[in-house]
Amino acid sequence: MAEASPPQSVLSVSDISVAFGANPLLKNATIAILEGERIGLVGRNGCGKSTFLKMAAGATSPDSGQINTRRGLLVGYLPQEFELEEELTVHEAVLRGASAVQDLLAEYETAPPESDRSAELLERIEQLDGWNLDSRTKALLSNLNAPPADRIVSSLSGGEKRRVALCRSLLAQPDILILDEPTNHLDTESIRWLEEFLERYRGTCLFVTHDRYFLDRVCNRIVEIHLGGFVSFPGNYTDFLIAQAEREAISEQTEHRRQKFLKSELEWVRRAPGARRTKSQDRVDRYFEAASQGPPERASDADIILPTPRELGNRVISLKDVGAEIDGRVLFSGLTLELEANTRVGIVGRNGCGKTTLLRLLTGETTPLRGTVERGARADINLIDQHRLQIDPNRTIWDEVGEGRDTVRLGEENVTLRGYLRRFLFKEDQLNQIIGQLSGGERSRVLLAKILKRGGNVLILDEPTNDLDLATLRILEEALVRFKGTVVVVSHDRYFLNRVCTHVLAIEGDGSTVFNVGNYDQHLALMAARRQKAAAAPAKNSTKQPATTIAASATPAPAARATRGPKLSYKEERELEGIESAVSLAEETAAEAEAVLNSPDLYKKTPAEISTAQVHANTLRTAVAELYARWDELEKKRLACAVE
């Protein structure tokens, strides 16, 4: 059997350099991208990820160096800042992504049937599945929850336009897909579909995303932009984190040996300056060479500190029988919920189900169509909005965050504005930079810096993870876990929801809502258990129908049953059916957290990670205890109802 030929390069980068003013992004960077690779590009905000994607897609050129692509390479590109023709329908806008395929179809229609060119065109069209453009367009619009095909682009929201642009980039099934934050504005179901699509994709993928589960599931290679160059790691994001930790450990060992050498040699250099003759000069040279190397250069971490909130009262925010509609369509109804102090609630659901509407109800920006929303007297709400409308792109970082002051009050402490902005990784030479010139991630850090300094004991965050780099995300997660107030967050980032949330509220899309204790994975397990119970119930009832009929004829009279306790509601019955599975899953998750906490490897890491692991384990222990208490409460109520 002939050996398979090695994968060929579809795109090669040789010694490219790019700088914005005096700020170098890439310096003599080199990389090759091979057929079939699914590459996740990672790195700090402002390191040049989006800039490199633009160059790889041919939208811009490097200051120096070469980018070469395979001849005839078909590229699909989704930039962060995209343009759609406003007058087109959604269907027409998506089809524009396959203009190259449509050109092939048009040429094939006019080519002589028996010509070599006709055969070439037919082969290429079949390779690109060009005969099924319309059916693929409909499938993409459905699977990515895009707006209806006949909607006009000018009438769409920013999130809807982004989903249309993603459909457009995927339609042609290009040789290489280049996607900048493809999961932004996608709901969880659409993200899972996209993961499966890219796992099956025969072409090459290069993308930037903050979604760590997405990176884990899709990637077979991670490329980090680090200190102006490309560092490649085979495998997925977890493999990258392991390799990165090993690289840092080696770097630390090397630095430890260097410091030990300098310490031992320094005494000799000081003690015997007169002995520096030819035979000793090599030793002196080695000392000064080691001293000149300096410690390994490392990227700084953001230091997000939330001001200490004032204590909340008994009531934070109460919703009673709340309902909301848009254009006559019911978003949710009958929502009764008590937000409590020291809880972190994740709100999930498909796009358009009413998550942002619910946040507006919580803040008082809008009033409910039905029901009531009451906010406690001590509730001080601080909102970070989805569309970043709270920052002015024409102002400087200093003016926007400082708002006329050169100090920031953090709890009982006053810090300088310069010092505060350094915590968000803004250097001195960036402070007077116009916000509109920043990357998406840098703008997100400006927004966080501006809003978080206002304090508040109820933080409401609408898609806070969009555009943040992975390191900043981890710091934000740790800050929210430590926060002593109430947090409400809308997010499609499953890792973020698992790390931060103590409760999950799901808006189901049919007007109903579900509220569960635990993080996102625990919520999914509870929902799966309930669906399994619901599916089994009809079969169970059908097999026991005769016994039910007999029992019914022998039931006591209504007067005799009146002495029973209060009956379980339908919602409580469903909750009781699924609670055993929820307890089992919660115990397994808590055991895993305990194992991590008891692992010696954990204590070799940073103190912040140890603290986070302890908080996570404590949260899970509390969740297990709460589930057992709720189980006992429901079981007692059921027994009281059953006893005359």
PDB file of C-alpha atoms in Angstrom, residues 296-470:
ATOM      1  CA  PRO A 296      12.719  35.850  30.928  1.00  0.00           C
ATOM      2  CA  GLU A 297      10.268  38.364  29.534  1.00  0.00           C
ATOM      3  CA  ARG A 298       6.699  37.642  30.508  1.00  0.00           C
ATOM      4  CA  ALA A 299       3.360  39.121  29.542  1.00  0.00           C
ATOM      5  CA  SER A 300       1.619  40.899  32.404  1.00  0.00           C
ATOM      6  CA  ASP A 301      -1.743  39.806  33.753  1.00  0.00           C
ATOM      7  CA  ALA A 302      -4.602  42.196  34.257  1.00  0.00           C
ATOM      8  CA  ASP A 303      -5.427  42.837  37.911  1.00  0.00           C
ATOM      9  CA  ILE A 304      -9.185  43.291  38.038  1.00  0.00           C
ATOM     10  CA  ILE A 305     -10.183  44.432  41.522  1.00  0.00           C
ATOM     11  CA  LEU A 306     -13.866  44.974  42.227  1.00  0.00           C
ATOM     12  CA  PRO A 307     -14.564  47.663  44.836  1.00  0.00           C
ATOM     13  CA  THR A 308     -15.863  46.202  48.108  1.00  0.00           C
ATOM     14  CA  PRO A 309     -19.668  46.409  47.870  1.00  0.00           C
ATOM     15  CA  ARG A 310     -21.856  47.680  50.659  1.00  0.00           C
ATOM     16  CA  GLU A 311     -23.887  44.974  52.386  1.00  0.00           C
ATOM     17  CA  LEU A 312     -27.133  43.984  50.708  1.00  0.00           C
ATOM     18  CA  GLY A 313     -30.439  43.867  52.543  1.00  0.00           C
ATOM     19  CA  ASN A 314     -32.851  40.942  52.764  1.00  0.00           C
ATOM     20  CA  ARG A 315     -34.307  41.842  49.384  1.00  0.00           C
ATOM     21  CA  VAL A 316     -32.071  42.258  46.335  1.00  0.00           C
ATOM     22  CA  ILE A 317     -34.413  41.973  43.325  1.00  0.00           C
ATOM     23  CA  SER A 318     -37.776  40.189  43.373  1.00  0.00           C
ATOM     24  CA  LEU A 319     -39.767  39.224  40.292  1.00  0.00           C
ATOM     25  CA  LYS A 320     -43.358  38.051  40.662  1.00  0.00           C
ATOM     26  CA  ASP A 321     -45.332  36.594  37.761  1.00  0.00           C
ATOM     27  CA  VAL A 322     -43.347  38.692  35.269  1.00  0.00           C
ATOM     28  CA  GLY A 323     -44.037  38.498  31.549  1.00  0.00           C
ATOM     29  CA  ALA A 324     -42.554  40.179  28.473  1.00  0.00           C
ATOM     30  CA  GLU A 325     -43.428  40.353  24.770  1.00  0.00           C
ATOM     31  CA  ILE A 326     -41.895  41.791  21.605  1.00  0.00           C
ATOM     32  CA  ASP A 327     -44.139  42.564  18.629  1.00  0.00           C
ATOM     33  CA  GLY A 328     -46.836  40.310  20.048  1.00  0.00           C
ATOM     34  CA  ARG A 329     -44.451  37.379  20.576  1.00  0.00           C
ATOM     35  CA  VAL A 330     -44.281  36.094  24.147  1.00  0.00           C
ATOM     36  CA  LEU A 331     -40.676  35.980  25.398  1.00  0.00           C
ATOM     37  CA  PHE A 332     -41.444  34.622  28.856  1.00  0.00           C
ATOM     38  CA  SER A 333     -44.377  34.643  31.253  1.00  0.00           C
ATOM     39  CA  GLY A 334     -45.116  33.775  34.847  1.00  0.00           C
ATOM     40  CA  LEU A 335     -41.501  34.321  35.914  1.00  0.00           C
ATOM     41  CA  THR A 336     -41.242  34.412  39.693  1.00  0.00           C
ATOM     42  CA  LEU A 337     -37.719  34.705  41.038  1.00  0.00           C
ATOM     43  CA  GLU A 338     -35.943  35.982  44.136  1.00  0.00           C
ATOM     44  CA  LEU A 339     -32.358  37.098  43.527  1.00  0.00           C
ATOM     45  CA  GLU A 340     -30.434  36.685  46.762  1.00  0.00           C
ATOM     46  CA  ALA A 341     -27.205  38.136  48.133  1.00  0.00           C
ATOM     47  CA  ASN A 342     -23.938  36.321  47.358  1.00  0.00           C
ATOM     48  CA  THR A 343     -25.370  34.404  44.409  1.00  0.00           C
ATOM     49  CA  ARG A 344     -24.183  34.448  40.809  1.00  0.00           C
ATOM     50  CA  VAL A 345     -26.954  33.715  38.325  1.00  0.00           C
ATOM     51  CA  GLY A 346     -26.261  32.853  34.690  1.00  0.00           C
ATOM     52  CA  ILE A 347     -29.068  33.570  32.214  1.00  0.00           C
ATOM     53  CA  VAL A 348     -29.038  31.327  29.131  1.00  0.00           C
ATOM     54  CA  GLY A 349     -31.228  30.732  26.101  1.00  0.00           C
ATOM     55  CA  ARG A 350     -31.330  31.059  22.345  1.00  0.00           C
ATOM     56  CA  ASN A 351     -30.814  34.410  20.646  1.00  0.00           C
ATOM     57  CA  GLY A 352     -33.966  36.488  20.704  1.00  0.00           C
ATOM     58  CA  CYS A 353     -35.534  34.582  23.618  1.00  0.00           C
ATOM     59  CA  GLY A 354     -35.548  37.645  25.881  1.00  0.00           C
ATOM     60  CA  LYS A 355     -32.314  37.560  27.904  1.00  0.00           C
ATOM     61  CA  THR A 356     -31.400  41.216  27.331  1.00  0.00           C
ATOM     62  CA  THR A 357     -35.049  42.199  27.864  1.00  0.00           C
ATOM     63  CA  LEU A 358     -34.917  40.488  31.259  1.00  0.00           C
ATOM     64  CA  LEU A 359     -31.781  42.447  32.187  1.00  0.00           C
ATOM     65  CA  ARG A 360     -33.564  45.693  31.312  1.00  0.00           C
ATOM     66  CA  LEU A 361     -36.406  44.675  33.610  1.00  0.00           C
ATOM     67  CA  LEU A 362     -33.956  43.951  36.431  1.00  0.00           C
ATOM     68  CA  THR A 363     -32.291  47.369  36.108  1.00  0.00           C
ATOM     69  CA  GLY A 364     -35.582  49.239  35.758  1.00  0.00           C
ATOM     70  CA  GLU A 365     -34.787  50.448  32.244  1.00  0.00           C
ATOM     71  CA  THR A 366     -38.126  48.966  31.139  1.00  0.00           C
ATOM     72  CA  THR A 367     -41.278  47.909  32.987  1.00  0.00           C
ATOM     73  CA  PRO A 368     -42.818  44.440  32.696  1.00  0.00           C
ATOM     74  CA  LEU A 369     -45.883  43.847  30.557  1.00  0.00           C
ATOM     75  CA  ARG A 370     -47.271  41.755  33.401  1.00  0.00           C
ATOM     76  CA  GLY A 371     -46.222  41.165  36.992  1.00  0.00           C
ATOM     77  CA  THR A 372     -43.928  43.188  39.234  1.00  0.00           C
ATOM     78  CA  VAL A 373     -40.207  43.770  39.701  1.00  0.00           C
ATOM     79  CA  GLU A 374     -39.115  45.110  43.080  1.00  0.00           C
ATOM     80  CA  ARG A 375     -35.580  46.219  43.896  1.00  0.00           C
ATOM     81  CA  GLY A 376     -34.300  46.302  47.464  1.00  0.00           C
ATOM     82  CA  ALA A 377     -33.543  49.665  49.057  1.00  0.00           C
ATOM     83  CA  ARG A 378     -29.852  48.753  49.410  1.00  0.00           C
ATOM     84  CA  ALA A 379     -29.472  47.282  45.901  1.00  0.00           C
ATOM     85  CA  ASP A 380     -26.938  49.364  43.948  1.00  0.00           C
ATOM     86  CA  ILE A 381     -27.005  48.060  40.364  1.00  0.00           C
ATOM     87  CA  ASN A 382     -24.037  48.348  37.998  1.00  0.00           C
ATOM     88  CA  LEU A 383     -24.585  47.303  34.354  1.00  0.00           C
ATOM     89  CA  ILE A 384     -22.051  46.302  31.700  1.00  0.00           C
ATOM     90  CA  ASP A 385     -23.980  46.268  28.447  1.00  0.00           C
ATOM     91  CA  GLN A 386     -23.672  43.958  25.453  1.00  0.00           C
ATOM     92  CA  HIS A 387     -23.179  46.543  22.743  1.00  0.00           C
ATOM     93  CA  ARG A 388     -20.475  48.614  24.465  1.00  0.00           C
ATOM     94  CA  LEU A 389     -22.620  51.717  24.078  1.00  0.00           C
ATOM     95  CA  GLN A 390     -21.171  53.178  27.243  1.00  0.00           C
ATOM     96  CA  ILE A 391     -17.798  54.133  25.764  1.00  0.00           C
ATOM     97  CA  ASP A 392     -17.157  56.965  23.315  1.00  0.00           C
ATOM     98  CA  PRO A 393     -14.852  55.856  20.462  1.00  0.00           C
ATOM     99  CA  ASN A 394     -13.751  59.471  19.909  1.00  0.00           C
ATOM    100  CA  ARG A 395     -12.352  59.988  23.409  1.00  0.00           C
ATOM    101  CA  THR A 396      -9.018  58.905  24.844  1.00  0.00           C
ATOM    102  CA  ILE A 397      -8.633  56.073  27.347  1.00  0.00           C
ATOM    103  CA  TRP A 398      -7.653  58.616  30.020  1.00  0.00           C
ATOM    104  CA  ASP A 399     -10.710  60.837  29.466  1.00  0.00           C
ATOM    105  CA  GLU A 400     -13.188  57.983  29.120  1.00  0.00           C
ATOM    106  CA  VAL A 401     -12.150  56.074  32.244  1.00  0.00           C
ATOM    107  CA  GLY A 402     -11.133  59.079  34.350  1.00  0.00           C
ATOM    108  CA  GLU A 403     -14.327  61.048  33.592  1.00  0.00           C
ATOM    109  CA  GLY A 404     -12.603  64.254  34.669  1.00  0.00           C
ATOM    110  CA  ARG A 405     -10.753  62.827  37.688  1.00  0.00           C
ATOM    111  CA  ASP A 406      -7.166  61.630  38.064  1.00  0.00           C
ATOM    112  CA  THR A 407      -7.899  59.270  40.985  1.00  0.00           C
ATOM    113  CA  VAL A 408     -10.181  56.255  41.365  1.00  0.00           C
ATOM    114  CA  ARG A 409     -11.978  55.280  44.567  1.00  0.00           C
ATOM    115  CA  LEU A 410     -11.806  51.518  45.189  1.00  0.00           C
ATOM    116  CA  GLY A 411     -13.733  50.786  48.360  1.00  0.00           C
ATOM    117  CA  GLU A 412     -11.842  52.561  51.141  1.00  0.00           C
ATOM    118  CA  GLU A 413      -8.784  53.186  48.951  1.00  0.00           C
ATOM    119  CA  ASN A 414      -7.920  55.987  46.524  1.00  0.00           C
ATOM    120  CA  VAL A 415      -5.585  55.007  43.669  1.00  0.00           C
ATOM    121  CA  THR A 416      -4.186  57.129  40.873  1.00  0.00           C
ATOM    122  CA  LEU A 417      -5.855  56.812  37.492  1.00  0.00           C
ATOM    123  CA  ARG A 418      -2.506  55.794  35.989  1.00  0.00           C
ATOM    124  CA  GLY A 419      -2.105  53.030  38.537  1.00  0.00           C
ATOM    125  CA  TYR A 420      -5.687  51.886  38.018  1.00  0.00           C
ATOM    126  CA  LEU A 421      -5.285  51.707  34.229  1.00  0.00           C
ATOM    127  CA  ARG A 422      -2.037  49.754  34.621  1.00  0.00           C
ATOM    128  CA  ARG A 423      -4.101  47.073  36.347  1.00  0.00           C
ATOM    129  CA  PHE A 424      -6.010  46.726  33.080  1.00  0.00           C
ATOM    130  CA  LEU A 425      -2.738  46.416  31.116  1.00  0.00           C
ATOM    131  CA  PHE A 426      -2.713  49.920  29.626  1.00  0.00           C
ATOM    132  CA  LYS A 427       0.812  51.312  29.326  1.00  0.00           C
ATOM    133  CA  GLU A 428       1.773  54.938  29.837  1.00  0.00           C
ATOM    134  CA  ASP A 429       2.067  55.618  26.093  1.00  0.00           C
ATOM    135  CA  GLN A 430      -1.476  54.273  25.498  1.00  0.00           C
ATOM    136  CA  LEU A 431      -3.355  56.511  27.912  1.00  0.00           C
ATOM    137  CA  ASN A 432      -3.944  59.277  25.358  1.00  0.00           C
ATOM    138  CA  GLN A 433      -4.814  56.874  22.558  1.00  0.00           C
ATOM    139  CA  ILE A 434      -8.221  57.292  20.893  1.00  0.00           C
ATOM    140  CA  ILE A 435     -10.558  54.401  21.825  1.00  0.00           C
ATOM    141  CA  GLY A 436     -11.692  53.970  18.228  1.00  0.00           C
ATOM    142  CA  GLN A 437      -8.134  52.942  17.317  1.00  0.00           C
ATOM    143  CA  LEU A 438      -8.052  50.084  19.849  1.00  0.00           C
ATOM    144  CA  SER A 439      -8.653  46.404  19.196  1.00  0.00           C
ATOM    145  CA  GLY A 440     -11.976  44.877  20.250  1.00  0.00           C
ATOM    146  CA  GLY A 441     -10.382  43.292  23.311  1.00  0.00           C
ATOM    147  CA  GLU A 442      -8.720  46.554  24.348  1.00  0.00           C
ATOM    148  CA  ARG A 443     -12.054  48.368  24.048  1.00  0.00           C
ATOM    149  CA  SER A 444     -13.596  45.695  26.276  1.00  0.00           C
ATOM    150  CA  ARG A 445     -10.902  46.352  28.884  1.00  0.00           C
ATOM    151  CA  VAL A 446     -11.635  50.104  28.699  1.00  0.00           C
ATOM    152  CA  LEU A 447     -15.314  49.361  29.337  1.00  0.00           C
ATOM    153  CA  LEU A 448     -14.511  47.077  32.266  1.00  0.00           C
ATOM    154  CA  ALA A 449     -12.169  49.682  33.754  1.00  0.00           C
ATOM    155  CA  LYS A 450     -14.790  52.425  33.395  1.00  0.00           C
ATOM    156  CA  ILE A 451     -17.802  50.526  34.707  1.00  0.00           C
ATOM    157  CA  LEU A 452     -16.245  48.372  37.428  1.00  0.00           C
ATOM    158  CA  LYS A 453     -14.761  51.398  39.224  1.00  0.00           C
ATOM    159  CA  ARG A 454     -18.303  52.602  39.888  1.00  0.00           C
ATOM    160  CA  GLY A 455     -18.738  49.746  42.343  1.00  0.00           C
ATOM    161  CA  GLY A 456     -22.225  48.525  43.162  1.00  0.00           C
ATOM    162  CA  ASN A 457     -23.360  45.428  45.017  1.00  0.00           C
ATOM    163  CA  VAL A 458     -25.406  44.010  42.122  1.00  0.00           C
ATOM    164  CA  LEU A 459     -23.377  43.501  38.949  1.00  0.00           C
ATOM    165  CA  ILE A 460     -25.350  42.830  35.770  1.00  0.00           C
ATOM    166  CA  LEU A 461     -23.194  41.776  32.822  1.00  0.00           C
ATOM    167  CA  ASP A 462     -24.483  41.244  29.281  1.00  0.00           C
ATOM    168  CA  GLU A 463     -22.008  39.101  27.295  1.00  0.00           C
ATOM    169  CA  PRO A 464     -18.934  40.295  29.241  1.00  0.00           C
ATOM    170  CA  THR A 465     -16.614  37.725  27.642  1.00  0.00           C
ATOM    171  CA  ASN A 466     -16.913  39.021  24.061  1.00  0.00           C
ATOM    172  CA  ASP A 467     -13.486  40.088  22.732  1.00  0.00           C
ATOM    173  CA  LEU A 468     -11.559  39.562  25.983  1.00  0.00           C
ATOM    174  CA  ASP A 469      -8.353  37.563  25.724  1.00  0.00           C
ATOM    175  CA  LEU A 470      -8.191  34.281  27.613  1.00  0.00           C
TER     176      LEU A 470
END
